[in-house]
Coordinates of C-alpha atoms in Angstrom, one line a residue:
M1 CA 30.8 41.1 -38.2
S2 CA 32.1 37.7 -38.8
A3 CA 33.2 37.0 -42.4
L4 CA 29.2 34.9 -42.5
T5 CA 27.6 37.9 -41.6
D6 CA 29.6 40.1 -44.1
R7 CA 29.2 38.0 -47.0
L8 CA 25.4 37.4 -46.0
G9 CA 25.1 41.4 -46.4
R10 CA 26.5 41.9 -49.3
I11 CA 24.0 39.5 -50.8
L12 CA 21.2 41.0 -49.1
H13 CA 22.0 44.9 -50.3
S14 CA 23.3 43.6 -53.6
A15 CA 21.6 45.3 -56.9
P16 CA 19.7 42.8 -58.9
A17 CA 21.1 41.8 -62.0
H18 CA 19.1 42.1 -65.1
P19 CA 18.2 38.7 -65.7
L20 CA 19.4 38.5 -68.9
G21 CA 22.5 40.1 -68.2
D22 CA 24.7 41.1 -71.3
P23 CA 26.3 38.2 -72.5
A24 CA 29.4 38.4 -74.9
S25 CA 29.3 35.2 -76.7
A26 CA 27.4 32.1 -77.4
T27 CA 28.8 29.9 -74.2
E28 CA 27.7 32.8 -72.3
C29 CA 24.2 32.7 -73.7
L30 CA 24.2 28.8 -73.4
D31 CA 24.9 29.3 -69.3
L32 CA 22.5 31.8 -69.2
A33 CA 19.8 29.7 -70.9
Y34 CA 20.7 27.0 -68.3
E35 CA 20.3 29.7 -65.8
R36 CA 17.0 30.8 -66.7
A37 CA 15.8 27.2 -67.2
Y38 CA 16.7 26.2 -63.4
A39 CA 14.6 29.6 -62.6
E40 CA 11.6 28.4 -64.2
D41 CA 12.2 31.4 -66.7
H42 CA 11.5 29.5 -69.6
S43 CA 10.7 32.5 -71.9
G44 CA 14.2 34.0 -70.7
A45 CA 15.7 30.7 -71.1
L46 CA 14.5 30.8 -75.2
R47 CA 15.7 34.0 -75.6
A48 CA 19.4 33.4 -74.3
A49 CA 19.3 30.4 -76.2
M50 CA 18.2 32.1 -79.6
R51 CA 20.5 35.1 -78.7
G52 CA 23.6 32.5 -78.8
L53 CA 22.7 31.1 -82.0
E54 CA 23.0 34.7 -83.6
F55 CA 26.6 34.7 -82.6
P56 CA 28.5 33.4 -86.2
D57 CA 31.4 32.6 -84.1
A58 CA 29.9 29.8 -82.1
A59 CA 31.5 26.6 -82.0
L60 CA 29.7 23.7 -83.0
T61 CA 29.3 22.2 -79.7
T62 CA 27.8 25.3 -78.5
R63 CA 25.4 25.6 -81.3
L64 CA 24.4 21.9 -80.9
S65 CA 23.5 22.7 -76.8
L66 CA 21.8 25.9 -77.8
W67 CA 19.4 23.6 -80.2
G68 CA 19.1 21.2 -77.3
V69 CA 18.5 23.4 -74.4
T70 CA 15.5 25.0 -76.7
A71 CA 14.3 21.9 -77.6
S72 CA 13.8 21.1 -74.1
I73 CA 12.3 24.5 -73.0
R74 CA 10.1 24.6 -75.6
H75 CA 8.7 20.9 -74.7
L76 CA 8.6 21.6 -71.1
S77 CA 6.2 24.7 -72.3
G78 CA 3.9 22.4 -74.1
D79 CA 4.9 23.7 -77.4
D80 CA 5.6 20.4 -79.1
D81 CA 5.8 21.9 -82.9
G82 CA 8.6 24.3 -81.4
A83 CA 10.3 21.3 -79.6
R84 CA 10.3 19.3 -83.2
L85 CA 11.7 22.3 -85.1
A86 CA 14.6 22.7 -82.7
A87 CA 15.4 19.3 -82.6
H88 CA 15.4 18.8 -86.5
A89 CA 17.3 21.6 -86.4
R90 CA 19.8 20.0 -84.1
Q91 CA 19.9 16.6 -86.1
A92 CA 20.3 18.5 -89.3
L93 CA 23.5 20.2 -87.8
L94 CA 24.6 16.5 -86.6
R95 CA 24.1 14.8 -89.9
A96 CA 26.1 17.9 -91.8
E97 CA 29.0 17.2 -89.4
G98 CA 28.8 13.3 -90.2
W99 CA 27.5 12.3 -86.7
T100 CA 24.7 10.4 -88.1
H101 CA 24.7 7.8 -84.8
Q102 CA 23.4 10.7 -82.7
A103 CA 21.3 12.1 -85.2
D104 CA 19.6 9.0 -85.7
M105 CA 19.2 8.1 -81.9
E106 CA 17.6 11.9 -81.2
E107 CA 15.6 10.9 -84.1
D108 CA 14.3 7.9 -82.9
L109 CA 13.7 8.7 -79.3
G110 CA 12.3 12.2 -80.1
S111 CA 11.1 13.8 -76.9
L112 CA 11.9 11.1 -74.3
L113 CA 15.1 12.7 -74.2
F114 CA 13.7 16.1 -73.1
R115 CA 11.7 14.2 -70.1
E116 CA 11.7 11.4 -67.6
A117 CA 10.8 8.0 -69.3
T118 CA 7.4 6.3 -67.6
E119 CA 7.3 2.9 -66.9
E120 CA 5.6 2.0 -69.8
E121 CA 8.0 3.6 -71.9
M122 CA 11.1 2.0 -70.5
P123 CA 11.0 -1.2 -72.8
L124 CA 11.2 1.5 -75.6
L125 CA 14.3 3.0 -74.3
E126 CA 15.9 -1.0 -73.8
A127 CA 14.8 -1.8 -77.6
A128 CA 16.4 1.6 -78.5
L129 CA 19.6 0.9 -76.8
L130 CA 19.8 -2.9 -78.1
T131 CA 19.3 -1.1 -81.8
H132 CA 21.9 1.4 -81.4
E133 CA 24.3 -0.8 -79.9
G134 CA 24.1 -3.4 -82.8
A135 CA 24.5 -0.3 -85.2
G136 CA 27.7 0.6 -83.4
A137 CA 26.9 3.7 -82.4
P138 CA 29.9 5.0 -79.9
D139 CA 29.6 5.0 -76.2
D140 CA 28.6 8.7 -75.4
V141 CA 25.8 7.8 -78.0
L142 CA 24.5 4.9 -76.1
A143 CA 24.8 6.6 -72.8
D144 CA 22.1 8.7 -73.7
I145 CA 19.9 6.3 -73.8
K146 CA 21.3 4.6 -70.7
L147 CA 20.7 7.9 -68.7
A148 CA 17.1 8.0 -69.8
L149 CA 16.8 4.3 -68.8
A150 CA 18.8 4.7 -65.6
V151 CA 16.7 7.5 -64.2
A152 CA 13.5 6.1 -64.8
Q153 CA 14.7 2.7 -63.3
H154 CA 16.2 4.9 -60.5
T155 CA 12.7 6.3 -60.3
Q156 CA 11.6 2.8 -59.8
G157 CA 13.9 1.6 -57.3
S158 CA 16.7 -0.1 -59.3
A159 CA 20.0 -0.5 -57.5
A160 CA 21.4 -1.1 -60.7
A161 CA 20.7 2.3 -62.0
L162 CA 23.7 3.8 -60.1
E163 CA 26.1 1.7 -61.5
A164 CA 24.4 2.8 -65.3
L165 CA 24.6 6.4 -64.2
Q166 CA 28.3 6.1 -63.3
W167 CA 29.0 4.2 -66.4
C168 CA 27.0 7.3 -68.5
A169 CA 29.3 10.1 -66.8
N170 CA 32.5 8.0 -67.6
A171 CA 31.3 7.8 -71.4
Y172 CA 30.8 11.2 -71.3
Q173 CA 34.2 12.1 -69.9
A174 CA 35.7 9.9 -72.5
A175 CA 34.3 12.0 -75.1
G176 CA 34.5 15.2 -73.6
R177 CA 31.1 15.8 -73.3
A178 CA 31.4 18.1 -70.0
E179 CA 28.0 19.1 -70.0
S180 CA 26.4 15.7 -70.5
E181 CA 28.8 14.3 -67.9
G182 CA 28.0 17.0 -65.1
G183 CA 24.0 16.1 -66.0
A184 CA 24.9 12.6 -65.0
L185 CA 27.3 13.4 -62.0
L186 CA 24.5 15.5 -60.6
Y187 CA 21.6 12.8 -60.7
L188 CA 24.0 10.5 -59.1
A189 CA 25.0 12.8 -56.7
H190 CA 21.6 13.2 -55.5
A191 CA 20.7 9.6 -55.8
Y192 CA 23.7 8.5 -52.9
A193 CA 22.5 11.4 -51.0
G194 CA 19.3 10.2 -50.9
M195 CA 20.9 6.7 -50.1
E196 CA 22.6 8.5 -46.8
E197 CA 26.1 7.3 -48.5
A198 CA 27.7 10.3 -47.8
E199 CA 31.4 9.5 -48.3
T200 CA 30.2 8.2 -52.4
A201 CA 28.1 11.7 -52.8
L202 CA 30.6 14.0 -51.5
G203 CA 33.1 12.2 -53.9
V204 CA 30.9 12.8 -57.0
A205 CA 30.0 16.4 -55.6
E206 CA 34.1 17.1 -55.6
R207 CA 34.2 15.5 -59.4
L208 CA 31.3 17.9 -60.6
L209 CA 32.9 20.8 -58.8
E210 CA 36.1 20.3 -61.2
L211 CA 34.0 20.8 -64.4
N212 CA 33.4 24.2 -66.0
L213 CA 29.6 24.4 -64.4
N214 CA 27.0 27.2 -65.0
R215 CA 26.2 28.9 -61.8
A216 CA 22.8 27.0 -61.4
M217 CA 24.7 23.5 -61.7
G218 CA 27.2 24.8 -59.6
A219 CA 25.0 26.1 -56.7
A220 CA 23.1 22.7 -56.9
V221 CA 26.4 20.6 -56.1
W222 CA 27.4 23.1 -53.3
M223 CA 23.6 22.2 -51.7
V224 CA 24.4 18.6 -52.0
K225 CA 27.4 18.9 -50.3
A226 CA 25.3 21.1 -47.6
T227 CA 23.0 18.5 -47.2
V228 CA 25.3 15.6 -46.6
N229 CA 27.5 17.6 -44.3
G230 CA 24.5 18.6 -42.3
E231 CA 23.2 14.7 -42.1
R232 CA 26.7 13.8 -41.0
G233 CA 26.8 16.8 -38.1
H234 CA 29.3 18.3 -39.6
A235 CA 27.4 21.8 -39.3
I236 CA 30.4 24.4 -40.0
E237 CA 31.1 22.0 -43.6
A238 CA 27.1 22.6 -44.0
E239 CA 27.0 26.2 -43.7
G240 CA 29.8 26.9 -45.5
C241 CA 28.6 24.8 -48.5
A242 CA 24.9 26.1 -48.4
L243 CA 26.5 29.9 -48.2
E244 CA 28.2 29.1 -51.6
A245 CA 25.2 27.8 -52.8
L246 CA 23.3 30.8 -52.0
E247 CA 25.9 33.3 -53.5
L248 CA 25.4 31.7 -56.8
Y249 CA 21.6 31.4 -56.8
A250 CA 21.3 35.0 -56.0
S251 CA 23.8 35.9 -58.7
A252 CA 22.0 34.0 -61.2
G253 CA 18.9 35.2 -60.3
I254 CA 17.3 31.4 -59.0
R255 CA 15.2 32.8 -56.5
K256 CA 13.5 29.4 -55.4
G257 CA 17.3 28.0 -55.2
A258 CA 18.4 31.4 -53.3
V259 CA 15.8 31.1 -50.4
S260 CA 16.3 27.1 -49.9
A261 CA 20.2 27.9 -49.3
A262 CA 19.4 31.1 -47.4
A263 CA 17.0 28.9 -45.2
A264 CA 19.4 26.5 -44.8
V265 CA 22.0 28.7 -43.7
A266 CA 19.6 30.4 -41.3
Q267 CA 18.9 26.9 -39.7
L268 CA 22.6 26.3 -39.4
A269 CA 23.2 29.2 -38.0
A270 CA 20.8 29.6 -35.6
S271 CA 22.1 25.7 -34.7
A272 CA 25.0 27.4 -33.6
A273 CA 23.6 30.1 -31.7
D274 CA 24.9 32.5 -34.2
H275 CA 21.8 34.9 -34.0
E276 CA 23.3 37.7 -35.9
A277 CA 23.8 35.7 -38.9
A278 CA 20.5 33.5 -38.4
I279 CA 18.6 36.7 -38.7
L280 CA 20.4 38.3 -41.6
A281 CA 20.0 34.5 -43.4
W282 CA 16.2 34.7 -42.9
K283 CA 16.2 38.7 -44.0
V284 CA 18.0 37.2 -47.4
A285 CA 15.9 34.3 -47.9
I286 CA 12.9 37.3 -47.7
E287 CA 14.4 39.5 -50.1
Q288 CA 15.2 36.5 -52.7
A289 CA 11.2 35.5 -52.2
E290 CA 10.1 39.0 -52.9
R291 CA 12.2 39.2 -55.9
G292 CA 10.5 36.1 -57.1
E293 CA 7.1 37.6 -56.1
F294 CA 6.5 34.4 -54.1
D295 CA 3.2 33.9 -52.8
Q296 CA 4.2 32.6 -49.3
T297 CA 6.5 34.9 -48.0
W298 CA 4.7 35.0 -44.9
A299 CA 6.3 31.5 -43.8
L300 CA 9.8 33.0 -44.6
R301 CA 8.7 36.4 -42.2
L302 CA 7.5 34.0 -39.2
A303 CA 10.8 32.0 -39.2
L304 CA 12.4 35.6 -39.2
G305 CA 10.0 36.4 -36.3
H306 CA 10.9 33.1 -34.4
Q307 CA 14.8 33.8 -34.9
L308 CA 14.4 37.4 -33.3
L309 CA 12.7 35.7 -30.6
D310 CA 15.6 33.3 -30.0
A311 CA 17.6 36.3 -29.9
A312 CA 15.9 38.0 -27.2
E313 CA 14.9 40.9 -29.6
Y314 CA 11.9 41.1 -28.3
V315 CA 10.5 44.6 -29.6
L316 CA 11.7 43.6 -33.1
A317 CA 10.0 40.4 -33.4
E318 CA 6.6 42.2 -31.9
E319 CA 6.7 44.7 -34.8
L320 CA 7.1 42.3 -37.3
L321 CA 4.6 39.8 -35.7
S322 CA 2.3 42.2 -35.2
T323 CA 2.5 43.2 -39.0
L324 CA 2.3 39.9 -40.2
A325 CA -0.3 38.9 -38.5
E326 CA -2.5 41.5 -39.9
Q327 CA -1.4 40.9 -43.3
L328 CA -2.6 37.4 -42.9
G329 CA -5.7 38.4 -41.4
A330 CA -6.5 40.8 -44.3
T331 CA -5.9 38.4 -46.7
G332 CA -8.0 35.3 -45.4
H333 CA -5.0 33.0 -43.8
A334 CA -6.8 32.5 -40.7
T335 CA -4.6 29.7 -39.3
E336 CA -1.4 31.3 -40.5
R337 CA -2.2 34.2 -38.6
A338 CA -3.1 32.3 -35.5
R339 CA 0.3 30.9 -35.6
A340 CA 1.9 34.4 -35.8
L341 CA -0.7 35.3 -33.0
V342 CA 1.2 32.9 -30.9
S343 CA 4.7 34.0 -31.5
W344 CA 3.2 37.4 -30.9
G345 CA 2.2 36.5 -28.0
H346 CA 5.6 35.4 -26.8
S347 CA 7.2 38.5 -27.9
V348 CA 5.3 40.3 -25.8
R349 CA 5.3 38.0 -22.5
H350 CA 9.2 38.4 -22.7
Q351 CA 8.1 42.2 -22.3
E352 CA 6.1 41.2 -19.3
R353 CA 2.7 42.3 -21.1
F354 CA 1.0 39.2 -19.5
D355 CA -2.6 40.1 -20.3
E356 CA -1.8 41.2 -23.6
A357 CA 0.1 37.9 -24.3
A358 CA -2.7 35.7 -22.8
R359 CA -5.5 37.6 -24.9
L360 CA -3.3 36.8 -28.2
W361 CA -3.2 33.4 -27.2
R362 CA -6.8 33.0 -26.4
E363 CA -7.7 34.4 -29.9
A364 CA -5.3 32.0 -31.3
I365 CA -6.7 28.8 -29.7
M366 CA -9.9 29.7 -30.7
V367 CA -9.1 29.8 -34.2
F368 CA -6.7 26.3 -34.1
E369 CA -9.9 24.8 -32.5
Q370 CA -12.4 26.1 -35.2
S371 CA -9.7 24.8 -37.9
G372 CA -9.7 21.4 -36.4
L373 CA -5.8 21.5 -35.3
A374 CA -6.1 20.1 -32.0
G375 CA -2.6 19.5 -31.6
E376 CA -1.8 23.3 -32.0
A377 CA -4.5 24.4 -30.0
A378 CA -3.3 22.3 -27.1
R379 CA 0.4 23.6 -27.4
T380 CA -0.7 26.9 -27.2
L381 CA -3.1 26.1 -24.1
L382 CA 0.0 24.9 -22.0
A383 CA 1.8 28.3 -22.7
L384 CA -1.2 30.0 -21.7
A385 CA -1.8 27.6 -18.7
T386 CA 2.0 28.2 -18.1
L387 CA 1.5 31.9 -17.4
L388 CA -1.7 31.7 -16.0
G389 CA 0.2 29.6 -13.2
Q390 CA 2.8 32.1 -12.4
Q391 CA 0.6 34.9 -12.5
D392 CA -1.5 33.2 -9.1
E393 CA -4.2 31.8 -11.3
P394 CA -4.2 28.1 -10.4
A395 CA -7.8 26.9 -10.9
E396 CA -7.8 28.7 -14.4
A397 CA -4.1 27.2 -15.0
R398 CA -5.3 23.8 -13.9
A399 CA -8.1 23.8 -16.2
G400 CA -6.1 25.0 -19.0
Y401 CA -3.6 22.2 -18.5
E402 CA -6.8 19.5 -18.4
R403 CA -8.0 21.2 -21.7
A404 CA -4.8 20.7 -23.5
V405 CA -4.9 17.0 -22.5
D406 CA -8.4 16.8 -23.9
L407 CA -7.5 18.3 -27.3
A408 CA -4.3 16.4 -27.3
R409 CA -6.2 13.4 -27.2
Q410 CA -7.9 14.5 -30.4
A411 CA -4.7 15.2 -32.4
D412 CA -4.2 11.9 -34.3
S413 CA -1.7 13.8 -36.9
D414 CA 0.4 15.2 -34.1
P415 CA 1.6 12.2 -31.7
A416 CA 3.9 14.2 -29.5
A417 CA 1.4 16.7 -28.3
L418 CA -0.3 14.2 -25.7
P419 CA 2.8 13.3 -24.0
T420 CA 3.6 17.0 -23.7
A421 CA 0.4 18.2 -22.3
L422 CA 0.2 15.0 -19.8
H423 CA 3.9 16.1 -18.6
A424 CA 2.7 19.6 -18.4
L425 CA -0.5 18.7 -16.3
G426 CA 1.4 15.7 -14.1
H427 CA 4.1 18.5 -13.1
S428 CA 1.6 21.0 -12.6
L429 CA -0.5 18.7 -10.1
C430 CA 2.4 17.4 -8.2
E431 CA 3.5 21.1 -7.6
A432 CA 0.1 21.5 -5.9
G433 CA 0.6 18.4 -4.0
D434 CA -2.3 16.2 -5.8
P435 CA -0.8 12.6 -6.1
D436 CA -3.1 12.5 -9.5
G437 CA -0.2 14.2 -11.2
L438 CA 1.8 11.1 -10.9
S439 CA -1.3 9.4 -13.1
A440 CA -0.4 11.6 -15.4
L441 CA 3.3 11.6 -15.9
D442 CA 3.0 7.8 -15.7
E443 CA 1.2 8.0 -19.1
A444 CA 3.4 10.6 -20.6
I445 CA 6.4 7.9 -20.0
R446 CA 4.4 5.3 -21.2
L447 CA 3.4 7.5 -24.5
A448 CA 7.2 8.3 -24.7
D449 CA 8.3 4.4 -24.2
E450 CA 6.0 3.6 -27.2
H451 CA 7.0 6.0 -29.7
G452 CA 10.7 5.3 -28.9
A453 CA 11.2 9.2 -27.8
A454 CA 14.5 8.3 -25.7
W455 CA 15.1 11.7 -24.3
H456 CA 11.8 12.7 -23.6
A457 CA 11.3 9.4 -22.1
A458 CA 14.0 10.2 -19.7
D459 CA 13.1 13.8 -19.3
F460 CA 9.7 12.6 -18.2
R461 CA 11.1 10.2 -15.4
D462 CA 13.2 12.9 -14.2
T463 CA 10.5 15.2 -13.7
H464 CA 8.4 12.0 -12.0
A465 CA 11.6 12.0 -9.3
R466 CA 11.2 15.2 -8.6
S467 CA 7.5 15.1 -8.6
A468 CA 7.6 12.0 -6.2
W469 CA 10.0 13.9 -3.8
A470 CA 7.4 16.8 -3.7
L471 CA 4.5 14.6 -2.6
G472 CA 7.3 12.6 0.1
D473 CA 8.5 9.8 -1.6
G474 CA 12.1 10.3 -1.2
R475 CA 13.1 6.6 -1.7
G476 CA 11.2 6.4 -5.3
A477 CA 12.5 10.0 -6.3
V478 CA 16.1 8.6 -5.3
A479 CA 15.4 5.4 -7.8
E480 CA 13.3 7.5 -10.6
A481 CA 16.5 10.1 -10.7
L482 CA 18.9 7.4 -11.1
D483 CA 16.9 5.5 -13.9
A484 CA 16.5 8.8 -15.4
A485 CA 20.1 9.8 -15.2
D486 CA 20.8 6.0 -17.2
R487 CA 18.7 7.3 -20.0
F488 CA 20.1 10.5 -20.5
R489 CA 23.6 8.9 -20.5
G490 CA 22.2 6.5 -23.1
V491 CA 21.1 9.4 -25.4
D492 CA 24.6 11.4 -25.0
D493 CA 23.2 14.1 -22.5
A494 CA 25.9 14.0 -19.8
D495 CA 24.7 17.5 -18.7
A496 CA 21.2 16.0 -17.7
A497 CA 22.6 12.9 -16.3
G498 CA 24.7 15.0 -14.2
N499 CA 21.9 17.1 -13.1
A500 CA 19.3 14.0 -12.1
E501 CA 22.4 12.3 -10.1
L502 CA 22.8 15.7 -8.1
F503 CA 19.0 15.6 -7.7
A504 CA 19.3 12.0 -6.5
A505 CA 22.3 13.4 -4.0
H506 CA 20.1 15.9 -2.5
V507 CA 17.4 13.7 -1.8
L508 CA 19.6 11.2 0.0
T509 CA 21.1 14.0 1.8
E510 CA 17.7 15.2 3.0
S511 CA 16.1 12.0 4.0
G512 CA 19.4 11.6 5.9
R513 CA 21.2 8.6 4.1
L514 CA 24.4 10.4 4.4
D515 CA 27.0 7.8 3.4
E516 CA 24.8 7.2 0.2
A517 CA 24.8 10.7 -0.7
A518 CA 28.6 11.4 -0.3
A519 CA 29.5 8.3 -2.4
L520 CA 27.1 9.5 -5.0
Y521 CA 28.2 13.4 -4.9
R522 CA 32.0 11.9 -5.1
M523 CA 30.5 9.9 -8.1
I524 CA 29.5 12.7 -9.8
S525 CA 32.5 14.9 -9.7
A526 CA 34.5 12.2 -11.0
D527 CA 32.0 11.0 -13.7
H528 CA 31.7 14.5 -14.6
A529 CA 35.1 16.1 -14.3
E530 CA 35.5 18.1 -17.4
S531 CA 32.4 19.9 -16.2
V532 CA 33.0 22.9 -14.0
A533 CA 29.4 23.5 -12.9
H534 CA 28.7 19.5 -12.1
V535 CA 32.2 19.4 -10.2
N536 CA 31.6 22.7 -8.1
A537 CA 28.1 21.7 -7.4
A538 CA 28.9 18.2 -6.2
Q539 CA 31.8 19.2 -4.5
R540 CA 29.6 21.6 -2.2
G541 CA 27.1 19.3 -1.8
L542 CA 29.6 17.1 -0.5
A543 CA 30.8 19.5 2.1
E544 CA 27.0 19.8 3.4
V545 CA 27.3 16.0 4.0
L546 CA 30.5 16.0 5.3
D547 CA 29.3 18.8 8.1
Q548 CA 26.4 16.6 8.9
Q549 CA 28.6 13.7 9.7
G550 CA 30.7 15.8 11.6
L551 CA 33.9 16.2 9.1
S552 CA 34.5 19.3 9.5
L553 CA 38.1 19.2 7.9
Q554 CA 37.2 17.1 5.0
A555 CA 33.9 19.1 4.1
E556 CA 36.7 22.2 4.1
E557 CA 38.6 20.4 1.7
A558 CA 35.7 19.7 -0.6
R559 CA 34.9 23.3 -0.2
S560 CA 38.0 24.4 -1.4
K561 CA 38.0 22.0 -4.5
A562 CA 34.5 23.4 -5.7
Q563 CA 36.0 26.7 -5.3
E564 CA 39.2 25.5 -7.2
V565 CA 37.6 24.4 -10.2
V566 CA 35.8 28.0 -11.0
D567 CA 39.0 30.1 -10.2
T568 CA 40.8 27.6 -12.6
A569 CA 38.1 27.7 -15.1
L570 CA 38.2 31.6 -14.7
T571 CA 41.9 32.1 -15.0
E572 CA 41.7 29.5 -18.4
A573 CA 38.9 31.8 -20.1
E574 CA 41.0 35.2 -19.5
D575 CA 44.2 33.2 -20.8
S576 CA 42.3 32.5 -23.7
A577 CA 40.9 35.9 -23.8
R578 CA 44.4 37.4 -23.7
D579 CA 45.8 35.3 -26.2
A580 CA 42.8 36.0 -28.7
L581 CA 43.4 39.7 -28.1
A582 CA 47.3 39.4 -28.8
A583 CA 46.6 37.5 -32.0
E584 CA 44.3 40.0 -32.9
E585 CA 46.3 42.8 -32.1
A586 CA 49.6 41.0 -33.7
A587 CA 47.4 40.3 -36.8
L588 CA 46.4 44.3 -37.1
G589 CA 50.3 45.1 -36.4
T590 CA 49.9 47.2 -33.4
P591 CA 51.3 44.9 -30.5
R592 CA 50.8 46.0 -27.2
S593 CA 51.1 44.7 -23.6
V594 CA 48.0 42.8 -22.3
D595 CA 48.7 44.8 -19.2
D596 CA 48.8 47.7 -21.2
P597 CA 45.3 49.7 -20.6
G598 CA 45.8 51.4 -24.1
P599 CA 45.7 55.6 -24.1
P600 CA 44.0 57.1 -21.3
V601 CA 40.3 58.3 -22.0
D602 CA 38.9 61.6 -21.1
E603 CA 36.2 61.1 -18.0
E604 CA 34.0 63.7 -19.8
E605 CA 34.2 62.0 -22.6
A606 CA 33.9 58.5 -21.8
P607 CA 30.3 57.0 -22.0
A608 CA 28.7 56.3 -18.6
V609 CA 28.2 52.5 -17.6
E610 CA 25.6 51.3 -15.5
D611 CA 24.9 48.0 -14.0
E612 CA 23.4 45.8 -16.4
A613 CA 20.6 43.5 -15.1
P614 CA 20.5 40.1 -17.0
A615 CA 19.0 39.9 -20.3
D616 CA 15.3 37.9 -20.0
G617 CA 17.1 35.3 -22.2
D618 CA 19.8 34.7 -19.6
E619 CA 17.4 33.1 -17.2
V620 CA 16.0 30.1 -18.8
P621 CA 14.5 27.0 -17.0
A622 CA 17.2 24.6 -16.1
D623 CA 15.9 22.0 -18.5
G624 CA 16.4 24.5 -21.3
D625 CA 13.2 25.0 -22.4
D626 CA 10.9 27.8 -22.0
P627 CA 8.0 26.5 -20.0
E628 CA 5.7 29.3 -21.7
D629 CA 7.1 28.2 -25.1
G630 CA 4.8 24.9 -24.8
D631 CA 6.8 23.0 -21.8
S632 CA 5.6 23.2 -18.7
G633 CA 9.1 22.1 -17.2
S634 CA 9.7 19.6 -14.7
G635 CA 10.9 21.5 -11.8
P636 CA 14.7 23.1 -10.9
R637 CA 17.5 21.3 -12.5
D638 CA 20.2 23.8 -12.7
Q639 CA 23.5 22.1 -11.7
T640 CA 24.7 25.3 -10.1
G641 CA 23.7 24.0 -6.8
P642 CA 24.1 20.6 -4.6
D643 CA 20.6 20.0 -5.0
G644 CA 20.0 20.8 -8.6
K645 CA 19.1 24.6 -7.6
D646 CA 20.5 27.9 -7.9
G647 CA 22.9 28.1 -5.1

């Protein structure tokens, strides 16, 4: 179990604390009031604030904050009379302490301090700023006005708002008003994050974390950091920040925040292929949503079902998705149930219950069509058509692909559906020897180019090249494959580029253009020197070419290089495993020679070990997409063989 899964497990199995806890001071009551307000528990926030005011030894600033949060919450709850009473109590306390500028300003602006000002109200704030500035109000009092004005200006798109927010934060800091400073900085951090100014947003977030924040604000800051790091491509940092936010939100009982943070952790873990952590995180999200009694926990359960599919936990996925589909059907959520049926179908298809998968998908397609969701119907039809093709039902498969294209042409809200369907149809037709498939692929390529989908434009061209070769056009296949390789390289997909080049070299070999094939294989081996699979495949392909040219010694040398790169990789992997084992044993204080097999095992007690067949998830189409999950695939592209096929 990793540190991540351990922390997620503790959150999942933690007993929910009482939402109001047992605060021992007015300060703790204030923090609790803020946290309940973040959780949209207005009654809980008011009870916490009122309890804080009962502490006779509460500091003046704490009492002022308690009256302030009371006024804000009552206003948010629609209790304007109660908000005014709380505001008057705060103003009386301010005047009693001689803070007349603050009291006058709050009396003048009233509820404008408790909500975001509208565009029409901005002149009132500007006038108040001039009035109180002329009366000699200190900077932190003026900051209350400037903050409200800056928030309204930022909503209107004013660039000057950020400078004003920074001024407010600094004024609060100078006056020792940490809560107000935190509020200004949090808004500023969100604003910079929204503008994709990552370094500035992270700098503001770090300043925030130096303050003594309540759990709600602390969690919000960590989520800002998670978002910014995720957008920068720093997945590990983003995952850690989201986890910090999750722990804070969960401990404070802020369920919506906890659900969002857990979903972020799940998605980041899934991107890193950490299926165990992703599954746990989705379970945490579901559990937090259920504690919050949210209505749409079905969406989280569906996400968990998808994660179980990705983790090849097909039986567990089937159990969850079948139950979910039944529940959604009972509550009248027809389209949501159809989505669950699609995923359920994938779970049983992976268990080779093909007829059942087809039945589930047909039902989902019918619901999607009835609901006007042409794009989803088209994508599900692609999965069904692929399955039918694999079951030796070519006529039904072709009809499914063609129907998917017709539906995709109606899916205005899903522009990716049509090129995807055309790609699948074109590939299927060409595999069957029908040159009309090239026209479908041409249209798919044109649409991908028009939409700026660079990777798909390269992928579709790669399919076109393989289809051209299947139809006997070797010269066109080579040109198109090399064009696809250049385009893959342009979107930083070196593996796909190498696969396309291997295919082109294979076609050159089969077409008798041996000198060109040898040159291309050598180029692949040099350009992809860091890829064991590509170098191995290129050297094996080169050996085949050299054999045909009668250069047996050079061919044998190429085969030796092909084997050498594999042997070196295996040795390096073994060395890494030995080093990891030694480091683990050293940490445990039980050093042992890596050549020592350990204590003998009684054969009668040792568990039997059977040869394991590859898991279903171990064999995927070479383009990385399961064709039955909505992509027809584009022909074999595994770089393990010199022709792009499994050697």
